[in-house]
Amino acid sequence: MVDQEDTIFHKIIKKEIPSKMIYEDEDVYAFKDINPCAPFHCLVIPKNMQGLSSLSKANESHLDILGKLMLAVSKIAAQEKLEKGFRTVINTGEEGGQTVDYIHIHIIAGRNLSWPPG
Ligand code: AMP
């Protein structure tokens, strides 16, 4: 298992490297993606990764945090007035395009998003 403290997102949670906060509560932190692929692009992460280096590591013990992440997405969409729509993405594993081993949900919005993705 990847050590949570080894990832850039853990450093963001610890405020060891800067980020632009979008939303925060007791369990969840969301911040602007440093390389946005749309006018709005943020990442939603748990403050405590609980071993979830990727979605493929999920088990019943993660039900609470997975629900909180999804609820945070809905709150962020309302906060940011994404009423025209948005896309949520969880890249998982090498072929899934995951580059940071710390579970994260992308929220992408602000332009017409094509489907299927590349
Ligand atoms: P993924 O490819 O799904 O693992 O997504 C990782 C995302 O993290 C990419 O969209 C990166 O642009 C983003 N990212 C990497 N480093 C930072 C950082 N320091 N601050 C904000 N976003 C970052």
Short mmCIF file of C-alpha atoms and ligand atoms in Angstrom, two decimals:
data_model
loop_
_atom_site.label_atom_id
_atom_site.label_comp_id
_atom_site.label_asym_id
_atom_site.label_seq_id
_atom_site.Cartn_x
_atom_site.Cartn_y
_atom_site.Cartn_z
CA MET A 1 0.00 0.00 0.00
CA VAL A 2 1.19 3.49 -0.83
CA ASP A 3 1.98 5.52 2.27
CA GLN A 4 -0.46 8.42 2.45
CA GLU A 5 2.36 10.72 3.53
CA ASP A 6 4.21 10.08 0.27
CA THR A 7 1.65 11.76 -1.95
CA ILE A 8 1.38 15.36 -3.05
CA PHE A 9 -2.24 15.46 -1.88
CA HIS A 10 -1.23 14.56 1.66
CA LYS A 11 1.17 17.50 1.56
CA ILE A 12 -1.71 19.67 0.39
CA ILE A 13 -3.86 18.51 3.32
CA LYS A 14 -0.98 19.25 5.71
CA LYS A 15 -0.57 22.66 4.00
CA GLU A 16 3.06 21.81 3.26
CA ILE A 17 2.40 22.89 -0.31
CA PRO A 18 -0.15 25.52 -1.32
CA SER A 19 -3.51 24.93 -2.93
CA LYS A 20 -6.50 27.05 -3.84
CA MET A 21 -9.32 25.90 -1.56
CA ILE A 22 -12.78 25.52 -3.07
CA TYR A 23 -14.56 23.69 -0.23
CA GLU A 24 -13.68 22.25 3.15
CA ASP A 25 -15.49 20.41 5.92
CA GLU A 26 -14.47 18.07 8.71
CA ASP A 27 -13.69 15.15 6.40
CA VAL A 28 -13.29 16.53 2.89
CA TYR A 29 -11.08 19.08 1.14
CA ALA A 30 -11.51 20.38 -2.41
CA PHE A 31 -9.07 22.55 -4.30
CA LYS A 32 -8.41 23.84 -7.81
CA ASP A 33 -6.58 21.50 -10.14
CA ILE A 34 -3.17 22.99 -10.97
CA ASN A 35 -3.60 22.04 -14.63
CA PRO A 36 -7.29 22.67 -15.37
CA CYS A 37 -8.85 20.98 -18.39
CA ALA A 38 -11.95 23.20 -18.29
CA PRO A 39 -12.93 26.63 -16.93
CA PHE A 40 -13.87 24.91 -13.65
CA HIS A 41 -11.73 21.96 -12.53
CA CYS A 42 -11.31 20.96 -8.92
CA LEU A 43 -10.27 17.87 -7.00
CA VAL A 44 -12.21 16.49 -4.02
CA ILE A 45 -10.24 14.39 -1.55
CA PRO A 46 -10.73 12.91 1.92
CA LYS A 47 -8.64 14.55 4.64
CA ASN A 48 -7.78 11.05 5.84
CA MET A 49 -7.17 8.72 2.92
CA GLN A 50 -7.83 5.60 5.06
CA GLY A 51 -5.79 3.43 2.70
CA LEU A 52 -7.76 4.53 -0.36
CA SER A 53 -4.85 5.08 -2.70
CA SER A 54 -7.38 4.35 -5.46
CA LEU A 55 -11.04 3.42 -5.79
CA SER A 56 -9.99 -0.17 -6.41
CA LYS A 57 -8.92 -0.39 -2.74
CA ALA A 58 -12.42 0.37 -1.43
CA ASN A 59 -14.16 -1.93 1.04
CA GLU A 60 -17.11 -1.66 3.44
CA SER A 61 -15.06 0.38 5.91
CA HIS A 62 -14.92 3.17 3.32
CA LEU A 63 -18.67 3.55 2.81
CA ASP A 64 -18.83 6.61 5.05
CA ILE A 65 -16.00 8.54 3.42
CA LEU A 66 -17.09 7.60 -0.11
CA GLY A 67 -20.57 8.95 0.66
CA LYS A 68 -19.10 12.13 2.13
CA LEU A 69 -16.99 12.70 -0.98
CA MET A 70 -20.04 12.40 -3.24
CA LEU A 71 -22.11 14.66 -1.00
CA ALA A 72 -19.30 17.22 -1.10
CA VAL A 73 -19.43 17.11 -4.91
CA SER A 74 -23.11 18.03 -4.79
CA LYS A 75 -22.46 20.86 -2.33
CA ILE A 76 -19.60 22.21 -4.45
CA ALA A 77 -21.77 22.12 -7.58
CA ALA A 78 -24.37 24.23 -5.77
CA GLN A 79 -21.76 26.56 -4.28
CA GLU A 80 -20.10 27.11 -7.66
CA LYS A 81 -23.45 27.41 -9.47
CA LEU A 82 -22.72 24.59 -11.90
CA GLU A 83 -26.39 24.40 -12.85
CA LYS A 84 -25.57 23.88 -16.53
CA GLY A 85 -23.90 20.61 -15.63
CA PHE A 86 -20.60 19.11 -14.67
CA ARG A 87 -18.66 15.89 -14.93
CA THR A 88 -17.19 13.84 -12.11
CA VAL A 89 -14.23 11.57 -12.85
CA ILE A 90 -12.31 9.10 -10.71
CA ASN A 91 -9.28 7.92 -12.64
CA THR A 92 -8.20 4.54 -11.31
CA GLY A 93 -4.95 2.75 -11.99
CA GLU A 94 -2.43 3.10 -14.76
CA GLU A 95 -4.75 2.52 -17.71
CA GLY A 96 -7.40 4.63 -15.99
CA GLY A 97 -5.07 7.60 -16.10
CA GLN A 98 -4.45 7.90 -12.35
CA THR A 99 -1.25 9.80 -11.59
CA VAL A 100 -1.62 10.49 -7.86
CA ASP A 101 -2.07 7.51 -5.52
CA TYR A 102 -4.60 9.20 -3.23
CA ILE A 103 -8.27 8.83 -4.10
CA HIS A 104 -9.65 11.97 -5.70
CA ILE A 105 -12.75 13.01 -7.60
CA HIS A 106 -12.35 15.48 -10.44
CA ILE A 107 -15.18 17.96 -10.95
CA ILE A 108 -14.99 19.44 -14.44
CA ALA A 109 -17.35 22.09 -15.79
CA GLY A 110 -17.73 25.31 -17.72
CA ARG A 111 -17.70 24.01 -21.28
CA ASN A 112 -19.39 21.34 -23.37
CA LEU A 113 -17.73 18.05 -22.45
CA SER A 114 -17.47 15.46 -25.18
CA TRP A 115 -18.19 11.78 -24.72
CA PRO A 116 -16.58 9.27 -24.80
CA PRO A 117 -13.43 10.63 -23.16
CA GLY A 118 -10.08 9.98 -24.79
P1 AMP B 1 -5.21 11.94 -11.85
O1 AMP B 1 -4.49 11.97 -13.15
O2 AMP B 1 -6.64 11.53 -11.96
O3 AMP B 1 -4.45 11.15 -10.80
O4 AMP B 1 -5.29 13.44 -11.37
C1 AMP B 1 -4.28 14.09 -10.69
C2 AMP B 1 -4.54 15.56 -10.85
O5 AMP B 1 -3.80 16.24 -9.85
C3 AMP B 1 -4.14 16.14 -12.20
O6 AMP B 1 -5.28 16.69 -12.85
C4 AMP B 1 -3.12 17.21 -11.83
O7 AMP B 1 -3.22 18.36 -12.63
C5 AMP B 1 -3.46 17.50 -10.38
N1 AMP B 1 -2.39 18.02 -9.56
C6 AMP B 1 -1.13 17.53 -9.43
N2 AMP B 1 -0.43 18.27 -8.56
C7 AMP B 1 -1.26 19.24 -8.11
C8 AMP B 1 -1.13 20.31 -7.19
N3 AMP B 1 0.03 20.55 -6.54
N4 AMP B 1 -2.19 21.12 -6.99
C9 AMP B 1 -3.35 20.90 -7.64
N5 AMP B 1 -3.55 19.90 -8.51
C10 AMP B 1 -2.52 19.08 -8.74
#
